[in-house]
Amino acid sequence: MLAIFLIVWTFITNNKQEYYTKTEYLLGTYVTVRVNGDNTSPVLLANAAFKEIKRIDKKFGNNNGIIGELNSSAGEWVEIDQETAFLLKSAIDVAKNTGGAFDPTLYPIIRLWGFDDINAEKRVPSSDEIEEALMSIGYENIELSPEGKRVRLLNGAQIDLSGIAKGYAVDMAIKKIKSIDESATGFIDAGGDIGIIGPKFGSRPWVIGIRHPRSEDADKVIDYVYMYDGAIATSGDYERFFEVDGVRYHHIFDPETGYPADNGVISSTVIHKSAMLADAYATAAFVLGDSPGVTFFPRFGALAFLVKKDLTVFKNAGFEVYLNK
């Protein structure tokens, strides 16, 4: 179930080309490309976007590509290309900016709870198991060489870039579309990480509904956002979870405790010019909750919208700009 969804207004018009929509299952979720090009077939544009997303999915998936190689490297230096260095450095930067609330080395904890694979058994680990796994957690365990051509993981660390790679795939797919047709408009939605290709029909905003995190109706929203460009992402405790003895255990973990984050927030939405960074900061915002740390987000180009357990809302100053048509 998607964290946020697009409300597509229907306009009756005779002089506007209809948008082409294509959906595929990639990046562990359903990805939708909705695009319209003035100079190029929208089918060609969508296919080019999906080709780029598939490339990134193959390269940065946990169990294949460079991530699998790094996680089995046993602390040895591994040669990496410029793109991998960029993604790792971006993840480390967000981790530093958020005091470790976003941490790309959480894979041992994610695997321990069974959230590394949709078919894995979900369970509540013992405190001893969690303490052992926490010994290898910490973004400081990712060491990039000065020239950025090698990386090694220290202290048994293993990485999971799913909290940033999905948004990166959206950014790169939009970049690919724009390289083919600069006038293209539309959006890409990767399981709730939404990047705007361009305003609807070149002048209208896309209307995005922030899902009500406690409604069984997936179409019920708690507010609407109006966007001409940029990106938006949401993290919520209702996306992936299981229950034991009436307690909900979700997939967004606090790197300090090894348990699902519980800082009073049940949904966090972040707007940023980059889908990659909106993705990562949304995770960090959920972990931080309504704390002083979130108030610093605007200095990093991020605006947060948090829904608390009592369904009250916190917004960074400036977010209200996106709540108006």
GROMACS .gro file of C-alpha atoms in nm:
model
  325
    1MET     CA    1   0.000   0.000   0.000
    2LEU     CA    2   0.148   0.332  -0.104
    3ALA     CA    3   0.245   0.598   0.146
    4ILE     CA    4   0.124   0.879  -0.076
    5PHE     CA    5  -0.066   0.883  -0.399
    6LEU     CA    6  -0.139   1.120  -0.682
    7ILE     CA    7  -0.485   1.266  -0.735
    8VAL     CA    8  -0.509   1.310  -1.110
    9TRP     CA    9  -0.765   1.573  -1.199
   10THR     CA   10  -0.960   1.507  -1.519
   11PHE     CA   11  -0.982   1.800  -1.755
   12ILE     CA   12  -1.206   1.803  -2.062
   13THR     CA   13  -0.992   1.943  -2.338
   14ASN     CA   14  -0.951   1.902  -2.712
   15ASN     CA   15  -0.608   2.055  -2.755
   16LYS     CA   16  -0.405   1.875  -2.490
   17GLN     CA   17  -0.232   1.548  -2.552
   18GLU     CA   18  -0.331   1.273  -2.311
   19TYR     CA   19  -0.068   1.140  -2.075
   20TYR     CA   20   0.073   0.794  -2.129
   21THR     CA   21   0.089   0.576  -1.818
   22LYS     CA   22   0.293   0.263  -1.762
   23THR     CA   23   0.343   0.060  -1.442
   24GLU     CA   24   0.596  -0.212  -1.361
   25TYR     CA   25   0.710  -0.388  -1.043
   26LEU     CA   26   1.065  -0.273  -0.969
   27LEU     CA   27   1.267  -0.158  -0.668
   28GLY     CA   28   1.052  -0.380  -0.449
   29THR     CA   29   0.737  -0.182  -0.529
   30TYR     CA   30   0.509  -0.072  -0.811
   31VAL     CA   31   0.660   0.205  -1.022
   32THR     CA   32   0.437   0.423  -1.240
   33VAL     CA   33   0.558   0.659  -1.509
   34ARG     CA   34   0.302   0.910  -1.637
   35VAL     CA   35   0.447   1.126  -1.910
   36ASN     CA   36   0.363   1.356  -2.197
   37GLY     CA   37   0.619   1.483  -2.448
   38ASP     CA   38   0.576   1.766  -2.697
   39ASN     CA   39   0.858   1.649  -2.923
   40THR     CA   40   0.885   1.278  -2.851
   41SER     CA   41   0.651   0.981  -2.822
   42PRO     CA   42   0.551   0.940  -2.454
   43VAL     CA   43   0.584   0.564  -2.501
   44LEU     CA   44   0.950   0.610  -2.591
   45LEU     CA   45   0.999   0.838  -2.290
   46ALA     CA   46   0.837   0.592  -2.048
   47ASN     CA   47   1.039   0.301  -2.186
   48ALA     CA   48   1.362   0.501  -2.149
   49ALA     CA   49   1.270   0.580  -1.788
   50PHE     CA   50   1.202   0.215  -1.705
   51LYS     CA   51   1.526   0.105  -1.868
   52GLU     CA   52   1.714   0.342  -1.637
   53ILE     CA   53   1.520   0.229  -1.328
   54LYS     CA   54   1.590  -0.137  -1.411
   55ARG     CA   55   1.960  -0.058  -1.443
   56ILE     CA   56   1.970   0.101  -1.098
   57ASP     CA   57   1.757  -0.173  -0.943
   58LYS     CA   58   1.996  -0.439  -1.073
   59LYS     CA   59   2.303  -0.246  -0.963
   60PHE     CA   60   2.199  -0.146  -0.611
   61GLY     CA   61   1.967  -0.429  -0.508
   62ASN     CA   62   2.065  -0.581  -0.173
   63ASN     CA   63   2.122  -0.933  -0.300
   64ASN     CA   64   2.292  -0.854  -0.627
   65GLY     CA   65   2.521  -0.603  -0.787
   66ILE     CA   66   2.767  -0.390  -0.595
   67ILE     CA   67   2.574  -0.397  -0.265
   68GLY     CA   68   2.596  -0.776  -0.247
   69GLU     CA   69   2.966  -0.756  -0.328
   70LEU     CA   70   3.025  -0.502  -0.052
   71ASN     CA   71   2.825  -0.696   0.206
   72SER     CA   72   3.035  -1.005   0.147
   73SER     CA   73   3.369  -0.823   0.129
   74ALA     CA   74   3.461  -0.894   0.495
   75GLY     CA   75   3.620  -0.555   0.546
   76GLU     CA   76   3.838  -0.562   0.235
   77TRP     CA   77   3.866  -0.264   0.001
   78VAL     CA   78   3.629  -0.286  -0.296
   79GLU     CA   79   3.672  -0.083  -0.613
   80ILE     CA   80   3.364   0.123  -0.700
   81ASP     CA   81   3.259   0.348  -0.984
   82GLN     CA   82   3.167   0.716  -0.963
   83GLU     CA   83   2.794   0.651  -0.939
   84THR     CA   84   2.832   0.413  -0.643
   85ALA     CA   85   3.062   0.661  -0.469
   86PHE     CA   86   2.805   0.937  -0.521
   87LEU     CA   87   2.521   0.731  -0.374
   88LEU     CA   88   2.728   0.619  -0.074
   89LYS     CA   89   2.852   0.972  -0.007
   90SER     CA   90   2.497   1.105  -0.032
   91ALA     CA   91   2.379   0.845   0.220
   92ILE     CA   92   2.665   0.932   0.457
   93ASP     CA   93   2.591   1.305   0.425
   94VAL     CA   94   2.225   1.256   0.518
   95ALA     CA   95   2.332   1.036   0.810
   96LYS     CA   96   2.564   1.310   0.936
   97ASN     CA   97   2.303   1.582   0.885
   98THR     CA   98   2.045   1.387   1.085
   99GLY     CA   99   2.269   1.270   1.367
  100GLY     CA  100   2.249   0.911   1.243
  101ALA     CA  101   1.868   0.898   1.229
  102PHE     CA  102   1.914   0.784   0.871
  103ASP     CA  103   2.174   0.509   0.864
  104PRO     CA  104   2.269   0.303   0.557
  105THR     CA  105   2.431   0.027   0.769
  106LEU     CA  106   2.105  -0.105   0.917
  107TYR     CA  107   2.095  -0.419   0.703
  108PRO     CA  108   2.179  -0.661   0.991
  109ILE     CA  109   1.886  -0.521   1.192
  110ILE     CA  110   1.651  -0.526   0.894
  111ARG     CA  111   1.743  -0.888   0.822
  112LEU     CA  112   1.709  -0.985   1.188
  113TRP     CA  113   1.348  -0.869   1.197
  114GLY     CA  114   1.270  -1.030   0.860
  115PHE     CA  115   1.216  -0.713   0.659
  116ASP     CA  116   1.498  -0.781   0.414
  117ASP     CA  117   1.274  -0.998   0.197
  118ILE     CA  118   0.900  -0.996   0.142
  119ASN     CA  119   0.895  -1.375   0.191
  120ALA     CA  120   1.116  -1.378   0.503
  121GLU     CA  121   0.967  -1.475   0.837
  122LYS     CA  122   0.880  -1.166   1.042
  123ARG     CA  123   0.965  -1.201   1.411
  124VAL     CA  124   1.061  -1.009   1.724
  125PRO     CA  125   1.429  -1.088   1.794
  126SER     CA  126   1.563  -1.132   2.144
  127SER     CA  127   1.737  -0.840   2.312
  128ASP     CA  128   2.065  -1.032   2.291
  129GLU     CA  129   2.027  -1.073   1.914
  130ILE     CA  130   1.956  -0.703   1.874
  131GLU     CA  131   2.252  -0.602   2.089
  132GLU     CA  132   2.481  -0.822   1.883
  133ALA     CA  133   2.353  -0.678   1.555
  134LEU     CA  134   2.392  -0.321   1.684
  135MET     CA  135   2.765  -0.378   1.725
  136SER     CA  136   2.810  -0.343   1.348
  137ILE     CA  137   2.563  -0.055   1.300
  138GLY     CA  138   2.690   0.296   1.232
  139TYR     CA  139   2.746   0.497   0.916
  140GLU     CA  140   3.098   0.569   1.042
  141ASN     CA  141   3.175   0.208   0.946
  142ILE     CA  142   3.161   0.304   0.578
  143GLU     CA  143   3.507   0.420   0.473
  144LEU     CA  144   3.547   0.584   0.134
  145SER     CA  145   3.898   0.629   0.000
  146PRO     CA  146   4.004   0.994  -0.048
  147GLU     CA  147   3.979   0.969  -0.425
  148GLY     CA  148   3.637   0.802  -0.401
  149LYS     CA  149   3.733   0.497  -0.603
  150ARG     CA  150   3.730   0.239  -0.323
  151VAL     CA  151   3.518   0.162  -0.017
  152ARG     CA  152   3.538  -0.081   0.271
  153LEU     CA  153   3.297  -0.173   0.550
  154LEU     CA  154   3.444  -0.186   0.900
  155ASN     CA  155   3.342  -0.382   1.210
  156GLY     CA  156   3.132  -0.631   1.016
  157ALA     CA  157   2.902  -0.362   0.878
  158GLN     CA  158   2.661  -0.438   0.595
  159ILE     CA  159   2.467  -0.178   0.401
  160ASP     CA  160   2.113  -0.136   0.277
  161LEU     CA  161   2.056   0.154   0.037
  162SER     CA  162   1.685   0.094  -0.020
  163GLY     CA  163   1.608   0.410   0.179
  164ILE     CA  164   1.789   0.626  -0.076
  165ALA     CA  165   1.834   0.423  -0.397
  166LYS     CA  166   1.463   0.422  -0.483
  167GLY     CA  167   1.452   0.800  -0.486
  168TYR     CA  168   1.780   0.807  -0.678
  169ALA     CA  169   1.623   0.586  -0.944
  170VAL     CA  170   1.337   0.835  -0.978
  171ASP     CA  171   1.581   1.124  -1.018
  172MET     CA  172   1.782   0.942  -1.281
  173ALA     CA  173   1.475   0.833  -1.475
  174ILE     CA  174   1.353   1.194  -1.485
  175LYS     CA  175   1.698   1.305  -1.598
  176LYS     CA  176   1.685   1.047  -1.876
  177ILE     CA  177   1.342   1.168  -1.990
  178LYS     CA  178   1.456   1.530  -1.990
  179SER     CA  179   1.767   1.442  -2.190
  180ILE     CA  180   1.540   1.311  -2.464
  181ASP     CA  181   1.268   1.579  -2.446
  182GLU     CA  182   1.330   1.884  -2.229
  183SER     CA  183   0.964   1.985  -2.265
  184ALA     CA  184   0.831   1.657  -2.123
  185THR     CA  185   0.596   1.678  -1.825
  186GLY     CA  186   0.441   1.428  -1.588
  187PHE     CA  187   0.560   1.238  -1.282
  188ILE     CA  188   0.721   0.914  -1.166
  189ASP     CA  189   0.580   0.737  -0.859
  190ALA     CA  190   0.799   0.463  -0.710
  191GLY     CA  191   0.594   0.326  -0.423
  192GLY     CA  192   0.519   0.672  -0.286
  193ASP     CA  193   0.848   0.839  -0.381
  194ILE     CA  194   0.721   1.087  -0.636
  195GLY     CA  195   0.933   1.299  -0.866
  196ILE     CA  196   0.775   1.564  -1.086
  197ILE     CA  197   0.891   1.563  -1.448
  198GLY     CA  198   0.709   1.889  -1.516
  199PRO     CA  199   0.378   2.070  -1.444
  200LYS     CA  200   0.061   1.912  -1.577
  201PHE     CA  201   0.016   2.032  -1.935
  202GLY     CA  202   0.302   2.273  -1.866
  203SER     CA  203   0.115   2.502  -1.627
  204ARG     CA  204  -0.096   2.316  -1.372
  205PRO     CA  205   0.016   2.160  -1.044
  206TRP     CA  206   0.002   1.791  -0.972
  207VAL     CA  207  -0.219   1.733  -0.669
  208ILE     CA  208  -0.074   1.486  -0.420
  209GLY     CA  209  -0.272   1.338  -0.135
  210ILE     CA  210  -0.086   1.261   0.188
  211ARG     CA  211  -0.251   0.943   0.304
  212HIS     CA  212  -0.433   0.931   0.638
  213PRO     CA  213  -0.205   0.692   0.831
  214ARG     CA  214  -0.481   0.537   1.041
  215SER     CA  215  -0.757   0.495   0.787
  216GLU     CA  216  -0.831   0.153   0.639
  217ASP     CA  217  -0.937   0.339   0.326
  218ALA     CA  218  -0.617   0.386   0.125
  219ASP     CA  219  -0.780   0.676  -0.062
  220LYS     CA  220  -0.846   0.885   0.249
  221VAL     CA  221  -0.602   1.173   0.284
  222ILE     CA  222  -0.501   1.397   0.571
  223ASP     CA  223  -0.398   1.686   0.345
  224TYR     CA  224  -0.317   1.779  -0.014
  225VAL     CA  225   0.005   1.907  -0.164
  226TYR     CA  226   0.032   2.100  -0.492
  227MET     CA  227   0.356   2.062  -0.685
  228TYR     CA  228   0.492   2.196  -1.012
  229ASP     CA  229   0.840   2.047  -0.968
  230GLY     CA  230   1.065   1.877  -0.715
  231ALA     CA  231   0.990   1.556  -0.528
  232ILE     CA  232   0.798   1.423  -0.230
  233ALA     CA  233   0.832   1.104  -0.024
  234THR     CA  234   0.652   0.956   0.276
  235SER     CA  235   0.752   0.699   0.538
  236GLY     CA  236   0.479   0.545   0.753
  237ASP     CA  237   0.437   0.270   1.009
  238TYR     CA  238   0.146   0.128   0.807
  239GLU     CA  239   0.350   0.044   0.496
  240ARG     CA  240   0.519  -0.278   0.613
  241PHE     CA  241   0.451  -0.421   0.956
  242PHE     CA  242   0.342  -0.724   1.155
  243GLU     CA  243   0.169  -0.757   1.489
  244VAL     CA  244   0.247  -0.974   1.792
  245ASP     CA  245   0.020  -0.969   2.098
  246GLY     CA  246  -0.146  -0.653   1.971
  247VAL     CA  247   0.181  -0.465   1.922
  248ARG     CA  248   0.265  -0.328   1.578
  249TYR     CA  249   0.625  -0.374   1.463
  250HIS     CA  250   0.707  -0.176   1.148
  251HIS     CA  251   1.006  -0.160   0.912
  252ILE     CA  252   1.153   0.181   1.003
  253PHE     CA  253   1.419   0.120   1.265
  254ASP     CA  254   1.588   0.345   1.516
  255PRO     CA  255   1.964   0.290   1.465
  256GLU     CA  256   2.028   0.354   1.834
  257THR     CA  257   1.793   0.087   1.970
  258GLY     CA  258   1.755  -0.167   1.689
  259TYR     CA  259   1.378  -0.156   1.742
  260PRO     CA  260   1.112   0.006   1.522
  261ALA     CA  261   1.127   0.383   1.575
  262ASP     CA  262   0.877   0.506   1.833
  263ASN     CA  263   0.912   0.880   1.876
  264GLY     CA  264   0.547   0.976   1.854
  265VAL     CA  265   0.523   0.996   1.473
  266ILE     CA  266   0.328   0.755   1.252
  267SER     CA  267   0.385   0.924   0.916
  268SER     CA  268   0.652   1.157   0.781
  269THR     CA  269   0.643   1.334   0.446
  270VAL     CA  270   0.935   1.532   0.305
  271ILE     CA  271   0.955   1.764   0.005
  272HIS     CA  272   1.294   1.821  -0.159
  273LYS     CA  273   1.414   1.911  -0.506
  274SER     CA  274   1.567   1.562  -0.524
  275ALA     CA  275   1.364   1.242  -0.489
  276MET     CA  276   1.676   1.070  -0.356
  277LEU     CA  277   1.705   1.315  -0.068
  278ALA     CA  278   1.330   1.337  -0.006
  279ASP     CA  279   1.339   0.958   0.033
  280ALA     CA  280   1.626   0.960   0.283
  281TYR     CA  281   1.510   1.259   0.486
  282ALA     CA  282   1.158   1.113   0.516
  283THR     CA  283   1.309   0.808   0.687
  284ALA     CA  284   1.517   1.030   0.915
  285ALA     CA  285   1.215   1.245   1.001
  286PHE     CA  286   1.019   0.938   1.107
  287VAL     CA  287   1.301   0.824   1.335
  288LEU     CA  288   1.357   1.169   1.484
  289GLY     CA  289   0.989   1.237   1.539
  290ASP     CA  290   0.875   1.580   1.653
  291SER     CA  291   1.217   1.671   1.790
  292PRO     CA  292   1.456   1.963   1.749
  293GLY     CA  293   1.642   1.766   1.484
  294VAL     CA  294   1.357   1.803   1.235
  295THR     CA  295   1.356   2.181   1.274
  296PHE     CA  296   1.697   2.188   1.103
  297PHE     CA  297   1.571   2.015   0.787
  298PRO     CA  298   1.518   2.337   0.586
  299ARG     CA  299   1.891   2.414   0.602
  300PHE     CA  300   1.939   2.093   0.399
  301GLY     CA  301   1.669   2.184   0.148
  302ALA     CA  302   1.409   1.953   0.306
  303LEU     CA  303   1.061   2.039   0.438
  304ALA     CA  304   0.887   1.791   0.667
  305PHE     CA  305   0.520   1.721   0.739
  306LEU     CA  306   0.477   1.487   1.037
  307VAL     CA  307   0.159   1.313   1.152
  308LYS     CA  308   0.169   1.222   1.521
  309LYS     CA  309  -0.007   0.940   1.704
  310ASP     CA  310  -0.291   1.173   1.809
  311LEU     CA  311  -0.323   1.277   1.441
  312THR     CA  312  -0.200   1.629   1.506
  313VAL     CA  313   0.047   1.763   1.251
  314PHE     CA  314   0.390   1.929   1.265
  315LYS     CA  315   0.517   2.120   0.960
  316ASN     CA  316   0.846   2.292   0.892
  317ALA     CA  317   0.805   2.662   0.820
  318GLY     CA  318   0.769   2.690   0.444
  319PHE     CA  319   0.581   2.364   0.392
  320GLU     CA  320   0.251   2.557   0.384
  321VAL     CA  321   0.354   2.699   0.043
  322TYR     CA  322   0.283   2.354  -0.103
  323LEU     CA  323  -0.058   2.330   0.067
  324ASN     CA  324  -0.203   2.611  -0.144
  325LYS     CA  325  -0.318   2.581  -0.504
   0.00000   0.00000   0.00000
